[in-house]
Coordinates of C-alpha atoms in Angstrom, one line a residue:
M1 CA 16.3 -53.5 -235.9
S2 CA 17.5 -51.4 -233.1
K3 CA 21.0 -51.4 -234.4
D4 CA 20.0 -50.4 -237.6
L5 CA 17.6 -47.1 -236.4
L6 CA 21.1 -46.9 -234.1
G7 CA 22.9 -46.7 -237.0
R8 CA 20.6 -44.2 -238.8
H9 CA 21.0 -41.8 -235.8
R10 CA 24.7 -41.5 -236.0
E11 CA 24.1 -40.9 -239.3
V12 CA 22.4 -37.7 -239.5
L13 CA 22.1 -36.6 -236.0
P14 CA 25.3 -35.3 -233.9
D15 CA 27.6 -36.6 -231.7
W16 CA 27.6 -35.1 -228.8
L17 CA 23.5 -36.6 -228.9
A18 CA 23.8 -37.9 -225.5
L19 CA 22.2 -41.6 -225.7
Y20 CA 21.7 -44.2 -222.4
Y21 CA 23.1 -47.8 -222.1
D22 CA 25.4 -49.5 -224.7
E23 CA 22.7 -50.3 -226.6
P24 CA 19.9 -47.7 -226.6
L25 CA 16.6 -48.7 -226.5
E26 CA 13.8 -47.7 -228.6
I27 CA 11.1 -46.7 -227.0
T28 CA 8.0 -47.6 -228.7
H29 CA 4.8 -46.8 -226.0
G30 CA 4.3 -46.6 -222.6
E31 CA 1.1 -46.9 -220.0
G32 CA 1.0 -46.1 -216.2
R33 CA 4.0 -46.1 -215.3
Y34 CA 5.4 -48.9 -217.7
V35 CA 7.0 -48.6 -220.8
W36 CA 7.5 -50.5 -223.7
D37 CA 11.1 -51.2 -226.5
A38 CA 11.3 -52.3 -229.9
E39 CA 11.3 -56.0 -229.2
G40 CA 8.3 -55.7 -226.3
R41 CA 10.2 -55.7 -223.2
R42 CA 8.3 -53.9 -220.5
Y43 CA 10.4 -51.6 -218.1
L44 CA 9.2 -49.8 -215.5
D45 CA 9.8 -45.6 -215.9
F46 CA 11.4 -44.3 -212.6
F47 CA 13.0 -42.0 -215.3
G48 CA 10.2 -40.1 -216.5
G49 CA 11.6 -38.9 -220.1
I50 CA 13.4 -36.5 -217.2
L51 CA 11.0 -35.7 -215.1
T52 CA 8.2 -34.8 -217.7
T53 CA 6.1 -37.7 -218.0
M54 CA 5.1 -35.9 -214.4
T55 CA 1.7 -38.3 -213.5
A56 CA 1.7 -41.4 -216.1
H57 CA 2.2 -42.7 -219.5
A58 CA -0.9 -42.0 -222.5
L59 CA -3.0 -40.7 -219.3
P60 CA -6.2 -41.2 -220.5
E61 CA -7.6 -37.5 -219.5
V62 CA -4.5 -35.8 -220.9
A63 CA -4.9 -37.8 -224.5
K64 CA -8.3 -37.3 -224.5
A65 CA -8.1 -33.2 -224.1
V66 CA -5.2 -33.1 -226.7
S67 CA -7.8 -35.5 -229.5
E68 CA -10.3 -32.9 -229.2
Q69 CA -8.3 -30.1 -229.0
A70 CA -6.6 -31.3 -232.2
G71 CA -9.8 -31.6 -234.0
R72 CA -10.7 -27.9 -233.0
I73 CA -7.1 -26.1 -233.5
V74 CA -4.1 -27.0 -233.4
H75 CA -2.1 -23.6 -233.7
S76 CA -3.0 -20.1 -234.3
S77 CA 0.3 -18.0 -232.3
T78 CA -0.1 -15.8 -229.6
L79 CA -1.2 -13.1 -232.3
Y80 CA -4.6 -14.0 -230.8
L81 CA -7.2 -14.5 -228.2
N82 CA -6.0 -17.8 -227.0
R83 CA -8.9 -19.7 -224.4
P84 CA -7.0 -22.7 -223.4
M85 CA -3.4 -20.5 -222.8
I86 CA -5.4 -17.6 -220.4
E87 CA -7.3 -20.3 -218.6
L88 CA -3.8 -22.4 -217.9
A89 CA -1.9 -18.9 -217.7
E90 CA -5.2 -17.7 -214.2
R91 CA -4.4 -21.4 -212.5
I92 CA -0.8 -21.1 -212.5
A93 CA -0.7 -17.0 -211.4
R94 CA -3.0 -18.6 -208.5
L95 CA -0.5 -20.9 -207.5
S96 CA 2.7 -19.5 -208.1
G97 CA 2.4 -17.6 -204.9
I98 CA 3.5 -14.4 -206.7
P99 CA 1.5 -11.9 -206.1
D100 CA -0.2 -9.5 -209.6
A101 CA 1.7 -12.8 -211.1
R102 CA 2.1 -12.3 -215.1
V103 CA 2.7 -15.7 -217.0
F104 CA 4.4 -15.9 -220.6
F105 CA 4.8 -19.5 -222.5
T106 CA 7.7 -20.6 -223.9
T107 CA 8.2 -24.4 -225.9
S108 CA 11.0 -25.6 -222.8
G109 CA 12.8 -24.9 -219.6
T110 CA 15.8 -23.7 -221.4
E111 CA 13.2 -20.9 -223.4
A112 CA 12.0 -20.4 -219.6
N113 CA 15.5 -19.7 -218.5
D114 CA 16.2 -17.7 -221.5
T115 CA 12.8 -15.2 -221.0
A116 CA 13.4 -15.1 -217.3
L117 CA 17.3 -14.1 -217.6
L118 CA 16.0 -11.6 -220.2
L119 CA 13.5 -10.3 -218.1
A120 CA 15.6 -9.9 -215.2
T121 CA 18.8 -7.9 -217.0
T122 CA 16.6 -5.7 -218.4
Y123 CA 14.7 -4.6 -215.5
R124 CA 18.1 -4.3 -213.3
R125 CA 20.5 -2.6 -216.5
S126 CA 22.7 -5.3 -215.7
N127 CA 24.3 -8.3 -217.7
T128 CA 25.8 -9.8 -213.7
V129 CA 23.6 -13.3 -213.2
L130 CA 24.6 -14.9 -209.8
A131 CA 23.8 -18.6 -210.2
M132 CA 25.2 -21.7 -208.4
R133 CA 28.5 -23.9 -208.5
N134 CA 26.7 -27.3 -210.6
S135 CA 23.8 -25.6 -211.6
Y136 CA 23.0 -26.6 -214.9
H137 CA 19.2 -24.0 -216.6
G138 CA 19.7 -25.3 -219.8
R139 CA 21.2 -25.8 -223.5
S140 CA 21.0 -22.5 -225.5
F141 CA 23.8 -20.3 -224.9
S142 CA 22.8 -17.3 -222.7
T143 CA 21.7 -20.7 -220.4
V144 CA 24.7 -22.8 -221.0
G145 CA 26.5 -19.4 -219.9
I146 CA 25.4 -19.7 -216.4
T147 CA 25.4 -23.3 -216.0
G148 CA 27.9 -24.1 -213.3
N149 CA 28.6 -27.6 -214.7
R150 CA 31.4 -28.5 -216.3
G151 CA 30.4 -31.0 -217.8
W152 CA 27.1 -29.6 -220.0
S153 CA 29.1 -26.4 -220.4
P154 CA 30.4 -26.1 -223.8
T155 CA 31.5 -23.2 -224.0
S156 CA 33.0 -20.2 -221.5
L157 CA 31.6 -17.2 -224.2
S158 CA 28.8 -15.7 -223.1
P159 CA 26.2 -12.8 -223.3
L160 CA 26.3 -12.5 -219.4
Q161 CA 28.9 -12.7 -216.7
T162 CA 28.6 -15.2 -214.4
L163 CA 29.9 -15.7 -210.7
Y164 CA 29.0 -18.9 -208.5
V165 CA 27.6 -19.2 -205.5
H166 CA 28.5 -22.0 -202.8
G167 CA 25.6 -23.6 -201.5
G168 CA 23.3 -25.8 -204.1
V169 CA 25.9 -29.2 -203.2
R170 CA 25.5 -29.8 -199.7
G171 CA 28.0 -33.0 -199.1
R172 CA 31.1 -31.9 -201.2
G173 CA 33.2 -28.3 -201.6
P174 CA 34.8 -26.1 -198.8
F175 CA 31.5 -26.4 -196.4
A176 CA 31.0 -29.7 -196.6
E177 CA 31.6 -31.0 -192.8
L178 CA 29.9 -27.7 -191.4
G179 CA 26.7 -28.7 -189.9
D180 CA 23.2 -27.3 -191.1
E181 CA 23.2 -23.4 -189.6
E182 CA 27.0 -23.7 -189.8
F183 CA 26.8 -24.2 -193.6
I184 CA 23.8 -21.8 -194.5
A185 CA 26.2 -19.1 -192.7
A186 CA 29.2 -19.3 -194.6
C187 CA 27.2 -19.9 -197.8
V188 CA 26.3 -16.6 -197.1
A189 CA 29.2 -14.8 -195.8
D190 CA 31.0 -15.8 -199.0
L191 CA 27.7 -13.9 -201.2
R192 CA 28.0 -11.2 -199.3
D193 CA 32.2 -10.9 -199.8
L194 CA 31.6 -11.8 -203.7
L195 CA 28.5 -9.2 -203.5
G196 CA 31.2 -7.0 -202.5
H197 CA 33.5 -6.9 -205.4
T198 CA 31.5 -7.2 -208.1
R199 CA 29.2 -4.6 -209.6
P200 CA 25.4 -4.7 -208.5
P201 CA 23.8 -8.0 -210.6
A202 CA 20.6 -8.7 -211.9
A203 CA 20.1 -11.8 -210.1
L204 CA 20.5 -15.3 -208.8
I205 CA 18.7 -18.1 -210.4
A206 CA 19.0 -21.1 -208.6
E207 CA 17.4 -24.7 -208.7
P208 CA 16.2 -25.3 -205.1
V209 CA 17.0 -29.1 -206.3
Q210 CA 19.6 -29.1 -209.0
G211 CA 19.1 -32.1 -212.0
V212 CA 21.4 -33.1 -213.7
G213 CA 24.0 -32.0 -210.5
G214 CA 22.9 -35.5 -209.6
F215 CA 19.4 -34.4 -206.7
T216 CA 21.5 -32.4 -204.6
A217 CA 19.9 -29.4 -202.5
P218 CA 21.1 -26.8 -199.6
P219 CA 19.6 -27.0 -195.8
D220 CA 16.3 -26.0 -196.1
G221 CA 16.3 -22.5 -195.4
L222 CA 19.6 -21.1 -197.8
Y223 CA 17.9 -19.4 -200.4
A224 CA 15.7 -17.4 -197.5
A225 CA 19.0 -16.3 -196.1
F226 CA 20.0 -15.5 -199.7
R227 CA 17.5 -13.7 -200.4
E228 CA 17.0 -10.9 -197.8
V229 CA 20.9 -9.7 -198.9
L230 CA 19.5 -10.1 -202.8
H231 CA 17.2 -7.6 -201.5
E232 CA 19.3 -5.5 -199.2
R233 CA 20.8 -4.4 -202.9
G234 CA 17.6 -5.3 -205.3
I235 CA 18.9 -8.0 -206.8
L236 CA 16.3 -10.3 -208.3
W237 CA 15.7 -13.9 -206.9
I238 CA 14.8 -16.5 -209.8
A239 CA 13.9 -19.7 -208.8
D240 CA 13.9 -22.4 -211.5
E241 CA 11.7 -25.1 -211.0
V242 CA 11.7 -27.1 -214.4
Q243 CA 12.3 -30.3 -212.2
T244 CA 11.4 -29.7 -208.8
G245 CA 7.6 -28.1 -209.7
W246 CA 4.1 -29.2 -209.2
G247 CA 4.8 -30.9 -206.1
R248 CA 7.3 -33.5 -207.3
T249 CA 8.9 -32.9 -204.3
G250 CA 6.5 -33.8 -202.0
E251 CA 6.6 -31.5 -199.4
H252 CA 5.6 -28.4 -201.2
F253 CA 3.8 -27.7 -204.4
W254 CA 7.1 -25.7 -205.4
G255 CA 11.0 -26.0 -204.7
W256 CA 11.3 -22.9 -203.0
Q257 CA 8.8 -23.5 -200.6
A258 CA 10.9 -25.4 -198.8
H259 CA 13.0 -21.7 -198.4
G260 CA 10.0 -19.1 -198.4
R261 CA 10.9 -17.7 -195.7
G262 CA 10.2 -14.4 -196.6
G263 CA 7.7 -14.8 -199.9
P264 CA 8.2 -15.9 -203.0
P265 CA 11.1 -15.7 -205.9
D266 CA 10.6 -12.4 -207.9
I267 CA 10.8 -14.5 -211.1
V268 CA 9.1 -19.0 -211.4
T269 CA 10.7 -21.1 -214.1
F270 CA 8.9 -23.8 -214.9
A271 CA 8.4 -27.0 -217.7
K272 CA 9.0 -30.4 -218.3
G273 CA 6.3 -32.3 -216.0
I274 CA 3.0 -29.8 -216.6
G275 CA 2.6 -31.1 -220.1
N276 CA 3.3 -35.0 -219.2
G277 CA 5.0 -35.1 -222.5
M278 CA 4.3 -31.9 -224.5
S279 CA 6.3 -29.3 -225.0
I280 CA 5.3 -26.5 -222.7
G281 CA 7.6 -23.9 -220.4
G282 CA 7.2 -20.7 -219.1
V283 CA 8.1 -17.8 -216.3
I284 CA 6.3 -16.6 -214.2
A285 CA 6.6 -13.3 -212.3
R286 CA 5.4 -9.8 -211.1
A287 CA 3.7 -7.8 -213.4
E288 CA 5.9 -4.9 -213.0
I289 CA 8.8 -6.6 -213.4
M290 CA 7.1 -9.2 -217.1
N291 CA 5.7 -5.7 -218.9
C292 CA 9.6 -4.0 -218.3
L293 CA 10.5 -4.9 -222.1
D294 CA 9.8 -2.1 -223.9
S295 CA 9.5 -3.9 -227.3
N296 CA 6.7 -6.2 -229.4
S297 CA 7.1 -9.8 -228.6
I298 CA 5.8 -13.1 -229.3
S299 CA 5.9 -16.9 -229.1
T300 CA 4.9 -18.9 -232.2
F301 CA 5.1 -21.7 -230.3
G302 CA 4.5 -21.4 -226.5
G303 CA 0.9 -21.7 -226.0
T304 CA -0.1 -23.2 -228.9
Q305 CA -4.0 -24.2 -228.1
I306 CA -2.8 -28.1 -227.9
T307 CA -0.1 -27.6 -225.4
M308 CA -2.4 -25.6 -223.6
A309 CA -5.4 -28.4 -223.1
A310 CA -2.6 -31.1 -222.4
G311 CA -1.7 -29.0 -219.4
L312 CA -5.1 -27.9 -218.3
A313 CA -5.7 -31.7 -218.2
N314 CA -2.5 -32.4 -216.7
L315 CA -2.7 -29.8 -213.8
T316 CA -6.6 -30.8 -213.2
Y317 CA -5.9 -34.2 -213.3
L318 CA -2.5 -33.9 -210.9
L319 CA -4.7 -31.5 -208.3
E320 CA -7.7 -33.7 -208.7
H321 CA -6.1 -37.2 -207.6
D322 CA -3.3 -35.2 -204.8
L323 CA -0.4 -36.5 -206.3
Q324 CA 1.8 -33.9 -204.1
G325 CA 0.6 -36.7 -201.5
N326 CA 1.2 -39.1 -203.3
A327 CA 4.7 -38.7 -204.3
R328 CA 5.6 -37.7 -200.4
R329 CA 4.1 -41.0 -199.5
V330 CA 5.5 -42.9 -201.5
G331 CA 8.4 -41.1 -202.4
G332 CA 9.1 -41.1 -198.4
L333 CA 8.8 -45.1 -198.1
L334 CA 11.2 -45.5 -201.7
I335 CA 13.6 -43.3 -200.0
E336 CA 13.9 -45.3 -196.8
R337 CA 13.8 -48.4 -198.8
L338 CA 17.3 -47.2 -200.6
R339 CA 18.6 -45.6 -197.7
A340 CA 18.4 -49.3 -196.2
V341 CA 19.7 -50.8 -199.2
G342 CA 22.2 -48.4 -200.1
A343 CA 23.6 -49.1 -196.1
Q344 CA 25.0 -52.6 -197.1
V345 CA 26.5 -51.7 -200.4
P346 CA 30.0 -49.6 -199.4
A347 CA 29.9 -48.0 -203.3
V348 CA 26.8 -46.2 -202.0
R349 CA 28.0 -42.6 -201.0
E350 CA 24.9 -41.0 -200.1
V351 CA 20.9 -41.5 -200.3
R352 CA 19.6 -38.0 -200.7
G353 CA 16.2 -36.2 -202.1
R354 CA 12.5 -35.5 -201.1
G355 CA 9.1 -36.2 -202.8
L356 CA 9.8 -38.5 -206.1
M357 CA 13.0 -36.5 -206.3
I358 CA 15.7 -38.8 -205.2
G359 CA 19.5 -39.4 -205.7
I360 CA 21.9 -41.9 -205.3
E361 CA 25.4 -40.9 -204.9
L362 CA 28.2 -43.7 -206.1
A363 CA 31.8 -43.8 -204.8
R364 CA 34.9 -45.4 -204.5
P365 CA 34.6 -46.9 -201.0
G366 CA 37.0 -45.7 -198.7
T367 CA 37.7 -42.8 -200.6
G368 CA 34.6 -40.5 -201.5
E369 CA 35.6 -40.6 -204.7
A370 CA 33.5 -39.9 -207.4
D371 CA 33.0 -43.4 -209.5
P372 CA 31.5 -42.5 -212.6
E373 CA 32.3 -46.5 -213.8
A374 CA 30.1 -47.8 -211.3
A375 CA 27.4 -45.1 -212.0
A376 CA 27.1 -46.4 -216.2
A377 CA 27.4 -50.3 -214.3
V378 CA 24.4 -50.0 -212.5
L379 CA 22.1 -47.9 -214.9
E380 CA 22.6 -51.0 -217.4
A381 CA 22.2 -53.9 -215.0
A382 CA 19.0 -51.4 -213.7
R383 CA 17.9 -52.1 -217.3
A384 CA 18.4 -55.5 -217.6
G385 CA 16.5 -56.2 -214.3
G386 CA 14.0 -54.2 -216.1
L387 CA 14.1 -51.1 -214.8
L388 CA 15.1 -46.6 -216.5
I389 CA 16.5 -44.9 -214.2
G390 CA 18.6 -41.6 -214.7
K391 CA 22.5 -40.4 -214.1
G392 CA 24.2 -37.3 -213.6
G393 CA 26.3 -35.2 -211.1
G394 CA 28.4 -32.6 -210.8
H395 CA 31.9 -35.3 -210.0
D396 CA 31.9 -36.8 -213.2
T397 CA 28.2 -38.0 -213.1
S398 CA 28.6 -40.8 -210.5
A399 CA 24.9 -40.1 -209.3
L400 CA 21.9 -42.1 -210.0
R401 CA 19.1 -39.8 -210.6
I402 CA 15.3 -41.8 -209.4
A403 CA 12.2 -39.4 -210.6
P404 CA 8.8 -41.7 -212.0
P405 CA 5.8 -40.5 -212.0
M406 CA 4.0 -39.0 -209.4
S407 CA 1.1 -41.8 -209.6
L408 CA 3.6 -44.4 -208.6
T409 CA 2.1 -47.0 -206.3
V410 CA 3.3 -48.6 -202.9
A411 CA 3.5 -52.4 -205.8
E412 CA 5.4 -50.4 -208.4
A413 CA 8.3 -48.7 -205.8
E414 CA 8.3 -52.0 -204.1
E415 CA 9.3 -53.5 -207.6
G416 CA 11.4 -50.4 -208.5
A417 CA 13.4 -50.3 -205.2
A418 CA 14.4 -54.3 -205.8
I419 CA 15.5 -54.2 -208.6
L420 CA 17.9 -51.1 -208.1
E421 CA 19.0 -53.5 -205.0
D422 CA 20.3 -56.3 -206.7
A423 CA 21.9 -53.5 -209.5
L424 CA 24.0 -51.7 -206.4
R425 CA 24.7 -55.3 -205.1
S426 CA 25.9 -56.6 -208.6
I427 CA 28.4 -54.1 -208.6
Q428 CA 30.2 -55.1 -205.4

């Protein structure tokens, strides 16, 4: 049945629509932290639909909210008052830390970043944007144009002039051998030098932890240091929280808070986990930035009632069950367990991350050279063992990405770590 479905997939869908595994998987249903395939095999899910199933599969509270809202009205557009949209916006504005915050809902992280770029370039009257090397911000024409990861940027054409800054990758590049303070100082000096050679940019857009880039991050405080330089010149800071928001990193509710000296970003974008699988994205900005557009705009599907009902129920569950604290506690145990395993496997170059956002970078032993073949082999071995993980990285996709639902239990973390240990040892 799966082979037949794969053939149909290839007949009608683009060749560039990526599929995992030599024999692609059809997931038919899920519950908690587990999913089942079309053959009835169960898997522990350590990737959550690319960090989207944030709380749990088939969470009853979200399912009930969606069902009840569907029985009333599914959609009316932003041309009419929308109670669930207003209620979710109020909660997100309070949680954002941005003063006088306004919230605009979209259907995806890509669209959220598009909107942030529109706001920043309009507000600053500049089409120049700073982005981080190894970054990823979406698959639209404008977001592909600012993505700093070659594997996910199919064209250099863009409505924007993009300049790339050092600092998103701690363990590689020209500053990798420096200590944290020296690393930050070198990246700030690079930023200052870059700004001395160009017209004033609209904004810097940055992921606090690079997602597609392999869950790599700079030392805490880098973006606060960047912000001081940006603020001197009136340049905005956009925090792309599509993967890091809602407590995923454990220590903080937003990823930017690890770099919080000087206050919140000017603009925050979000998506993925807030909908727990429903299509929700959005932008948060202070009123003067959000209101800078001088023409009409709407969002046909952004903020639709059924997705807002899901978002409200999901956010309520996350806060009432302290899933941020769970990500910190269980994620801390999991990363230490994986570091102990990695120390015994020569192909593991680094185990990094925070909370339930963990990356394992693989390299050819003794060389430090990225090893995408090993990453692909571990991905297959983990699946054979009953575990689903992701992969990424800016160096030939050599990093494994681990991001289970934030309700992960200690027992499930140990189960997944044991499967990963076997998978990693299988490539030696």
